[in-house]
mmCIF file of C-alpha atoms in Angstrom:
data_model
loop_
_atom_site.group_PDB
_atom_site.id
_atom_site.type_symbol
_atom_site.label_atom_id
_atom_site.label_comp_id
_atom_site.label_asym_id
_atom_site.label_seq_id
_atom_site.Cartn_x
_atom_site.Cartn_y
_atom_site.Cartn_z
ATOM 1 C CA MET A 1 -43.308 -94.167 26.577
ATOM 2 C CA SER A 2 -42.221 -97.580 27.824
ATOM 3 C CA ASP A 3 -38.527 -98.431 27.817
ATOM 4 C CA PRO A 4 -37.512 -100.692 24.946
ATOM 5 C CA SER A 5 -36.865 -104.240 25.919
ATOM 6 C CA PRO A 6 -33.188 -104.756 26.711
ATOM 7 C CA GLU A 7 -31.050 -106.922 24.575
ATOM 8 C CA PRO A 8 -30.764 -110.417 25.949
ATOM 9 C CA GLU A 9 -27.144 -109.950 26.979
ATOM 10 C CA GLU A 10 -28.071 -107.031 29.193
ATOM 11 C CA ILE A 11 -29.671 -109.346 31.711
ATOM 12 C CA GLY A 12 -26.968 -111.965 31.629
ATOM 13 C CA LEU A 13 -28.964 -114.750 29.919
ATOM 14 C CA ASP A 14 -27.567 -117.162 27.370
ATOM 15 C CA LEU A 15 -30.380 -117.544 24.862
ATOM 16 C CA GLU A 16 -28.493 -119.352 22.155
ATOM 17 C CA PRO A 17 -30.795 -122.026 20.610
ATOM 18 C CA ASP A 18 -30.319 -125.590 21.943
ATOM 19 C CA PRO A 19 -28.448 -127.667 19.415
ATOM 20 C CA ASP A 20 -30.882 -130.432 20.252
ATOM 21 C CA PRO A 21 -34.286 -129.368 18.949
ATOM 22 C CA GLY A 22 -35.929 -132.229 20.665
ATOM 23 C CA HIS A 23 -35.026 -130.890 24.028
ATOM 24 C CA ASP A 24 -37.449 -127.924 23.674
ATOM 25 C CA PRO A 25 -40.771 -129.184 22.435
ATOM 26 C CA ASP A 26 -42.133 -125.610 22.097
ATOM 27 C CA GLY A 27 -39.346 -124.626 19.728
ATOM 28 C CA GLY A 28 -37.938 -121.970 22.171
ATOM 29 C CA ALA A 29 -41.202 -120.274 23.152
ATOM 30 C CA GLY A 30 -40.926 -121.373 26.792
ATOM 31 C CA THR A 31 -37.445 -119.966 27.080
ATOM 32 C CA TRP A 32 -38.587 -116.561 25.832
ATOM 33 C CA LEU A 33 -41.462 -116.535 28.324
ATOM 34 C CA VAL A 34 -39.118 -117.169 31.208
ATOM 35 C CA ALA A 35 -36.830 -114.395 29.988
ATOM 36 C CA PHE A 36 -39.737 -111.956 29.793
ATOM 37 C CA VAL A 37 -40.818 -112.735 33.375
ATOM 38 C CA LEU A 38 -37.278 -112.282 34.646
ATOM 39 C CA LEU A 39 -37.059 -108.970 32.799
ATOM 40 C CA LEU A 40 -40.217 -107.626 34.475
ATOM 41 C CA GLY A 41 -38.892 -108.682 37.880
ATOM 42 C CA ALA A 42 -35.581 -106.901 37.294
ATOM 43 C CA VAL A 43 -37.377 -103.683 36.292
ATOM 44 C CA ALA A 44 -39.576 -103.823 39.413
ATOM 45 C CA VAL A 45 -36.559 -104.266 41.666
ATOM 46 C CA ALA A 46 -34.764 -101.340 40.005
ATOM 47 C CA VAL A 47 -37.788 -99.079 40.475
ATOM 48 C CA PHE A 48 -38.080 -99.962 44.135
ATOM 49 C CA LEU A 49 -34.396 -99.514 44.897
ATOM 50 C CA PHE A 50 -33.443 -96.425 42.898
ATOM 51 C CA LEU A 51 -36.552 -94.261 42.417
ATOM 52 C CA PRO A 52 -36.470 -91.291 44.987
ATOM 53 C CA ASP A 53 -39.260 -91.085 47.511
ATOM 54 C CA GLY A 54 -42.106 -88.578 47.114
ATOM 55 C CA SER A 55 -40.660 -85.988 49.549
ATOM 56 C CA ASP A 56 -37.598 -85.441 47.373
ATOM 57 C CA ASN A 57 -39.814 -84.796 44.387
ATOM 58 C CA ASP A 58 -41.820 -82.141 46.236
ATOM 59 C CA PRO A 59 -40.587 -78.704 44.935
ATOM 60 C CA VAL A 60 -41.965 -76.914 48.015
ATOM 61 C CA ALA A 61 -40.075 -79.194 50.383
ATOM 62 C CA ALA A 62 -36.904 -78.836 48.339
ATOM 63 C CA ALA A 63 -37.132 -75.051 48.304
ATOM 64 C CA THR A 64 -37.657 -74.966 52.050
ATOM 65 C CA THR A 65 -34.555 -77.038 52.610
ATOM 66 C CA ASP A 66 -32.456 -74.813 50.355
ATOM 67 C CA ASP A 67 -33.747 -71.642 52.057
ATOM 68 C CA ALA A 68 -32.801 -72.964 55.457
ATOM 69 C CA VAL A 69 -29.260 -73.424 54.269
ATOM 70 C CA THR A 70 -28.705 -70.222 52.332
ATOM 71 C CA GLU A 71 -30.593 -67.581 54.375
ATOM 72 C CA SER A 72 -29.305 -65.907 57.514
ATOM 73 C CA PRO A 73 -31.185 -66.770 60.677
ATOM 74 C CA THR A 74 -33.844 -64.322 61.818
ATOM 75 C CA PRO A 75 -32.506 -62.054 64.622
ATOM 76 C CA ALA A 76 -34.040 -62.420 68.011
ATOM 77 C CA TRP A 77 -36.868 -59.987 68.798
ATOM 78 C CA GLU A 78 -35.951 -57.026 70.956
ATOM 79 C CA PRO A 79 -38.373 -54.667 72.732
ATOM 80 C CA ARG A 80 -38.831 -51.283 71.020
ATOM 81 C CA THR A 81 -37.901 -48.357 73.239
ATOM 82 C CA THR A 82 -38.837 -45.586 70.815
ATOM 83 C CA ASP A 83 -41.610 -45.002 68.346
ATOM 84 C CA PRO A 84 -40.925 -46.445 64.898
ATOM 85 C CA ALA A 85 -39.455 -44.059 62.371
ATOM 86 C CA PRO A 86 -41.884 -42.598 59.843
ATOM 87 C CA THR A 87 -42.150 -44.513 56.611
ATOM 88 C CA THR A 88 -41.960 -41.330 54.565
ATOM 89 C CA ASP A 89 -39.158 -38.804 54.517
ATOM 90 C CA PRO A 90 -39.977 -35.722 56.621
ATOM 91 C CA GLU A 91 -40.208 -32.379 54.949
ATOM 92 C CA PRO A 92 -36.991 -30.363 55.391
ATOM 93 C CA ASN A 93 -37.156 -27.466 57.831
ATOM 94 C CA PRO A 94 -37.212 -24.146 55.979
ATOM 95 C CA PRO A 95 -34.525 -21.656 56.947
ATOM 96 C CA ILE A 96 -35.402 -18.898 59.375
ATOM 97 C CA GLY A 97 -36.851 -15.969 57.493
ATOM 98 C CA THR A 98 -38.700 -18.090 54.907
ATOM 99 C CA GLU A 99 -41.166 -19.882 57.172
ATOM 100 C CA THR A 100 -44.642 -18.645 57.916
ATOM 101 C CA GLU A 101 -45.591 -17.183 61.276
ATOM 102 C CA GLU A 102 -47.619 -20.294 62.085
ATOM 103 C CA GLU A 103 -44.620 -22.529 61.374
ATOM 104 C CA ALA A 104 -42.232 -20.265 63.236
ATOM 105 C CA THR A 105 -44.293 -20.411 66.418
ATOM 106 C CA GLU A 106 -43.570 -24.140 66.585
ATOM 107 C CA HIS A 107 -39.993 -23.290 67.581
ATOM 108 C CA ALA A 108 -39.231 -23.101 71.285
ATOM 109 C CA LEU A 109 -39.192 -19.321 71.238
ATOM 110 C CA PRO A 110 -39.896 -17.342 74.408
ATOM 111 C CA THR A 111 -42.904 -15.586 72.880
ATOM 112 C CA VAL A 112 -44.787 -15.709 76.192
ATOM 113 C CA PRO A 113 -43.134 -14.966 79.537
ATOM 114 C CA PRO A 114 -42.828 -18.182 81.559
ATOM 115 C CA SER A 115 -45.475 -18.676 84.222
ATOM 116 C CA GLU A 116 -43.298 -20.834 86.467
ATOM 117 C CA HIS A 117 -39.705 -20.330 87.587
ATOM 118 C CA PRO A 118 -37.160 -22.278 89.638
ATOM 119 C CA PRO A 119 -37.582 -21.961 93.423
ATOM 120 C CA CYS A 120 -34.570 -19.642 93.610
ATOM 121 C CA THR A 121 -36.196 -17.055 91.324
ATOM 122 C CA THR A 122 -37.169 -13.856 93.116
ATOM 123 C CA TYR A 123 -38.855 -10.583 92.145
ATOM 124 C CA LEU A 124 -38.130 -6.936 92.787
ATOM 125 C CA ASP A 125 -40.420 -4.919 95.004
ATOM 126 C CA GLY A 126 -42.941 -2.702 93.271
ATOM 127 C CA GLY A 127 -44.291 -5.197 90.719
ATOM 128 C CA ARG A 128 -43.855 -5.512 86.995
ATOM 129 C CA ASP A 129 -43.991 -2.550 84.614
ATOM 130 C CA SER A 130 -46.490 -2.545 81.780
ATOM 131 C CA ALA A 131 -45.486 -3.629 78.286
ATOM 132 C CA ALA A 132 -45.924 -0.041 77.084
ATOM 133 C CA ASP A 133 -43.522 1.295 79.720
ATOM 134 C CA VAL A 134 -41.014 -1.464 78.966
ATOM 135 C CA GLU A 135 -41.088 -0.776 75.241
ATOM 136 C CA ALA A 136 -40.620 2.948 75.815
ATOM 137 C CA ALA A 137 -37.556 2.248 77.977
ATOM 138 C CA LEU A 138 -36.071 -0.085 75.352
ATOM 139 C CA ASP A 139 -36.685 2.421 72.522
ATOM 140 C CA GLU A 140 -34.946 5.165 74.491
ATOM 141 C CA ALA A 141 -31.994 2.928 75.339
ATOM 142 C CA ALA A 142 -31.523 1.803 71.729
ATOM 143 C CA GLY A 143 -31.501 5.432 70.589
ATOM 144 C CA THR A 144 -28.855 6.497 73.102
ATOM 145 C CA GLN A 145 -25.265 6.476 71.802
ATOM 146 C CA PHE A 146 -22.693 5.735 74.498
ATOM 147 C CA TRP A 147 -19.484 6.155 72.487
ATOM 148 C CA THR A 148 -18.417 9.755 72.074
ATOM 149 C CA ASN A 149 -16.140 9.486 69.012
ATOM 150 C CA SER A 150 -17.709 6.367 67.510
ATOM 151 C CA SER A 151 -21.274 5.234 66.811
ATOM 152 C CA VAL A 152 -23.139 1.961 66.611
ATOM 153 C CA ASP A 153 -25.979 1.361 64.166
ATOM 154 C CA LEU A 154 -28.239 -0.318 66.724
ATOM 155 C CA SER A 155 -31.885 -1.018 65.968
ATOM 156 C CA ALA A 156 -34.494 -0.901 68.696
ATOM 157 C CA ASP A 157 -35.669 -4.331 67.524
ATOM 158 C CA LEU A 158 -32.324 -5.900 68.412
ATOM 159 C CA VAL A 159 -32.488 -4.537 71.974
ATOM 160 C CA LYS A 160 -36.117 -5.664 72.252
ATOM 161 C CA ALA A 161 -35.319 -9.136 70.923
ATOM 162 C CA ILE A 162 -32.477 -9.646 73.400
ATOM 163 C CA ALA A 163 -34.673 -8.378 76.258
ATOM 164 C CA TRP A 164 -37.450 -10.754 75.203
ATOM 165 C CA MET A 165 -35.008 -13.629 75.028
ATOM 166 C CA GLU A 166 -33.489 -12.794 78.404
ATOM 167 C CA SER A 167 -36.596 -12.102 80.478
ATOM 168 C CA GLY A 168 -39.745 -12.120 78.372
ATOM 169 C CA TRP A 169 -39.890 -8.382 79.178
ATOM 170 C CA GLN A 170 -40.400 -9.104 82.871
ATOM 171 C CA SER A 171 -38.973 -5.974 84.462
ATOM 172 C CA ASP A 172 -39.051 -7.305 88.033
ATOM 173 C CA ILE A 173 -37.549 -10.764 87.674
ATOM 174 C CA VAL A 174 -34.287 -11.763 89.357
ATOM 175 C CA ALA A 175 -32.862 -15.043 88.063
ATOM 176 C CA CYS A 176 -31.063 -17.651 90.116
ATOM 177 C CA ASP A 177 -27.663 -16.491 88.816
ATOM 178 C CA GLY A 178 -28.303 -12.869 89.812
ATOM 179 C CA GLY A 179 -29.396 -11.610 86.393
ATOM 180 C CA THR A 180 -31.847 -8.786 87.005
ATOM 181 C CA GLY A 181 -34.700 -7.238 85.087
ATOM 182 C CA LEU A 182 -35.381 -6.810 81.374
ATOM 183 C CA MET A 183 -31.845 -7.308 80.126
ATOM 184 C CA GLN A 184 -30.816 -9.709 82.934
ATOM 185 C CA ILE A 185 -27.964 -7.440 84.038
ATOM 186 C CA GLN A 186 -25.393 -9.038 86.316
ATOM 187 C CA PRO A 187 -23.755 -7.001 89.124
ATOM 188 C CA ASP A 188 -20.369 -7.188 87.353
ATOM 189 C CA THR A 189 -21.906 -5.896 84.102
ATOM 190 C CA GLU A 190 -23.526 -2.999 85.931
ATOM 191 C CA GLU A 191 -20.188 -2.040 87.467
ATOM 192 C CA PHE A 192 -18.262 -2.411 84.201
ATOM 193 C CA VAL A 193 -20.658 -0.311 82.111
ATOM 194 C CA ASN A 194 -20.924 2.448 84.725
ATOM 195 C CA THR A 195 -17.143 2.605 84.993
ATOM 196 C CA ARG A 196 -16.457 2.530 81.261
ATOM 197 C CA PHE A 197 -19.056 5.104 80.236
ATOM 198 C CA GLU A 198 -19.012 7.143 83.478
ATOM 199 C CA THR A 199 -22.682 6.543 84.188
ATOM 200 C CA ASP A 200 -24.615 5.658 87.327
ATOM 201 C CA PHE A 201 -27.324 3.251 86.190
ATOM 202 C CA ASP A 202 -29.181 0.999 88.632
ATOM 203 C CA ARG A 203 -30.062 -2.454 87.268
ATOM 204 C CA THR A 204 -33.156 -2.670 89.499
ATOM 205 C CA ASP A 205 -34.736 0.314 87.711
ATOM 206 C CA THR A 206 -36.507 -0.522 84.434
ATOM 207 C CA ARG A 207 -35.197 2.462 82.459
ATOM 208 C CA ASP A 208 -31.653 2.088 83.820
ATOM 209 C CA ASN A 209 -31.720 -1.641 83.182
ATOM 210 C CA ALA A 210 -32.516 -1.043 79.517
ATOM 211 C CA MET A 211 -29.714 1.542 79.324
ATOM 212 C CA LEU A 212 -27.207 -0.887 80.823
ATOM 213 C CA GLY A 213 -28.170 -3.526 78.254
ATOM 214 C CA SER A 214 -27.912 -1.123 75.323
ATOM 215 C CA ALA A 215 -24.551 0.187 76.525
ATOM 216 C CA GLN A 216 -23.214 -3.354 76.852
ATOM 217 C CA ILE A 217 -24.330 -4.174 73.296
ATOM 218 C CA GLN A 218 -22.644 -1.033 71.964
ATOM 219 C CA TRP A 219 -19.397 -1.780 73.807
ATOM 220 C CA LEU A 220 -19.355 -5.313 72.378
ATOM 221 C CA ALA A 221 -20.055 -3.980 68.872
ATOM 222 C CA LYS A 222 -17.013 -1.688 68.872
ATOM 223 C CA TYR A 223 -14.774 -4.223 70.595
ATOM 224 C CA PHE A 224 -15.350 -6.987 68.039
ATOM 225 C CA ALA A 225 -15.566 -4.642 65.047
ATOM 226 C CA VAL A 226 -12.123 -3.175 65.761
ATOM 227 C CA ASN A 227 -10.346 -6.292 67.018
ATOM 228 C CA TYR A 228 -11.792 -8.963 64.719
ATOM 229 C CA PHE A 229 -13.449 -7.400 61.701
ATOM 230 C CA GLY A 230 -10.937 -4.746 60.676
ATOM 231 C CA ALA A 231 -13.018 -1.681 61.510
ATOM 232 C CA PRO A 232 -11.268 1.640 62.308
ATOM 233 C CA ASP A 233 -11.160 3.210 65.762
ATOM 234 C CA PRO A 234 -12.941 5.560 66.057
ATOM 235 C CA GLY A 235 -15.549 4.518 63.530
ATOM 236 C CA SER A 236 -19.133 3.602 62.802
ATOM 237 C CA TYR A 237 -20.135 -0.002 63.490
ATOM 238 C CA ASP A 238 -23.085 -1.620 61.759
ATOM 239 C CA LEU A 239 -25.268 -4.230 63.450
ATOM 240 C CA ALA A 240 -27.829 -4.179 60.664
ATOM 241 C CA ASP A 241 -25.859 -6.712 58.575
ATOM 242 C CA ASP A 242 -27.860 -9.937 58.277
ATOM 243 C CA CYS A 243 -24.629 -11.956 57.954
ATOM 244 C CA SER A 244 -25.647 -13.709 54.723
ATOM 245 C CA ARG A 245 -22.398 -14.958 53.212
ATOM 246 C CA ASP A 246 -22.477 -18.572 52.068
ATOM 247 C CA ASP A 247 -25.765 -20.115 50.935
ATOM 248 C CA ALA A 248 -24.613 -23.438 52.359
ATOM 249 C CA VAL A 249 -24.184 -21.982 55.875
ATOM 250 C CA PRO A 250 -27.167 -20.813 57.968
ATOM 251 C CA ASP A 251 -26.944 -17.078 58.675
ATOM 252 C CA HIS A 252 -26.836 -17.564 62.461
ATOM 253 C CA GLN A 253 -23.703 -19.714 62.092
ATOM 254 C CA GLU A 254 -21.770 -17.220 59.968
ATOM 255 C CA THR A 255 -18.826 -15.413 61.553
ATOM 256 C CA CYS A 256 -19.924 -11.783 61.545
ATOM 257 C CA LEU A 257 -20.278 -8.797 63.838
ATOM 258 C CA LEU A 258 -23.989 -9.230 64.607
ATOM 259 C CA ASN A 259 -23.637 -12.901 65.583
ATOM 260 C CA SER A 260 -20.550 -12.150 67.665
ATOM 261 C CA VAL A 261 -22.366 -9.452 69.646
ATOM 262 C CA ILE A 262 -25.458 -11.608 70.251
ATOM 263 C CA SER A 263 -23.316 -14.562 71.316
ATOM 264 C CA ALA A 264 -21.148 -12.455 73.631
ATOM 265 C CA TYR A 265 -24.154 -10.857 75.319
ATOM 266 C CA GLN A 266 -25.001 -14.254 76.794
ATOM 267 C CA ALA A 267 -21.692 -16.168 76.788
ATOM 268 C CA GLY A 268 -19.306 -13.291 77.517
ATOM 269 C CA PHE A 269 -16.826 -11.628 75.204
ATOM 270 C CA GLY A 270 -13.970 -13.901 76.362
ATOM 271 C CA THR A 271 -15.839 -16.995 75.198
ATOM 272 C CA VAL A 272 -16.492 -15.443 71.806
ATOM 273 C CA GLU A 273 -12.858 -14.326 71.515
ATOM 274 C CA THR A 274 -11.761 -17.930 72.039
ATOM 275 C CA ALA A 275 -14.222 -19.146 69.403
ATOM 276 C CA LEU A 276 -13.083 -16.548 66.857
ATOM 277 C CA ASP A 277 -9.379 -17.153 67.550
ATOM 278 C CA SER A 278 -9.695 -20.916 67.176
ATOM 279 C CA GLY A 279 -12.230 -20.886 64.354
ATOM 280 C CA SER A 280 -14.320 -23.399 66.291
ATOM 281 C CA GLY A 281 -17.566 -21.463 65.923
ATOM 282 C CA TYR A 282 -19.910 -19.930 68.466
ATOM 283 C CA THR A 283 -20.744 -22.026 71.508
ATOM 284 C CA ASN A 284 -24.362 -20.853 71.875
ATOM 285 C CA LEU A 285 -25.804 -21.194 68.373
ATOM 286 C CA GLN A 286 -29.320 -21.848 69.702
ATOM 287 C CA TYR A 287 -29.271 -18.526 71.545
ATOM 288 C CA ILE A 288 -28.099 -16.667 68.427
ATOM 289 C CA GLU A 289 -30.682 -18.371 66.228
ATOM 290 C CA THR A 290 -33.518 -17.624 68.645
ATOM 291 C CA VAL A 291 -32.644 -13.933 69.026
ATOM 292 C CA ARG A 292 -32.452 -13.611 65.231
ATOM 293 C CA ALA A 293 -35.811 -15.353 64.894
ATOM 294 C CA LEU A 294 -37.327 -12.929 67.409
ATOM 295 C CA LEU A 295 -36.049 -10.073 65.236
ATOM 296 C CA ASP A 296 -38.247 -11.428 62.444
ATOM 297 C CA LEU A 297 -41.235 -12.520 64.527
ATOM 298 C CA ARG A 298 -41.461 -9.413 66.739
ATOM 299 C CA PRO A 299 -43.710 -11.123 69.321
ATOM 300 C CA TRP A 300 -44.039 -7.910 71.339
ATOM 301 C CA GLU A 301 -46.305 -6.395 68.672
#
């Protein structure tokens, strides 16, 4: 719609009729024509001076300008050093004991004796005993009670699992730190067990090595049961407890006799004493978890 014509006073013109009619032969028509032309000129000037240019009326251009002001600048590109994270949440790992055998084998469990060893690894003369001979030695050792007035409920599977963890049932292996044979018996352990139980076992012999390992486990069981878990002395000490206490805590992290014995077999009883006294937890949780997993998987079968 066109704008209505402005009143004459809006453009500053005095259009009062001339008192002398003879002065305007057209009777005022010429004056109105001049006023109309001036009005059109004023409108044209206003349009030219005050109408915004086309770029300001472009909504795309306006939005781009606003975005540049309100958005944060894009960070500089950096090289990726790792693979991008998966776009979907990974499935949670099931607790040990609920996973299938196929899933469990994905863990870094020593289910196969290693084929390569550090350069300092050596081997005993005479070669490696067969799996059948090793298992027979471990069964005998687990069934031998070393305490005279006390007893330890010790399963053969626990001795077998620790032996598998320690050596992969390699009866002739000597590790870089001096650990020897199935149960990786150190010279100090051999001397301690033989002194405490008045025996004369040789760690380089397969049967004796298994006996030394079983005796050490039984000594640790009584020591922690009496000193940390309120068991009587003499007494009967149970290593069959699965340590299930709190559903929110994995069984291998629970403070219990079985976990203490497994931990101390590798880390030493002094290290476990410190952990129990301070409440800081076991220092070798991966070792405990793996031995417990081997109890379930039984890779020697």
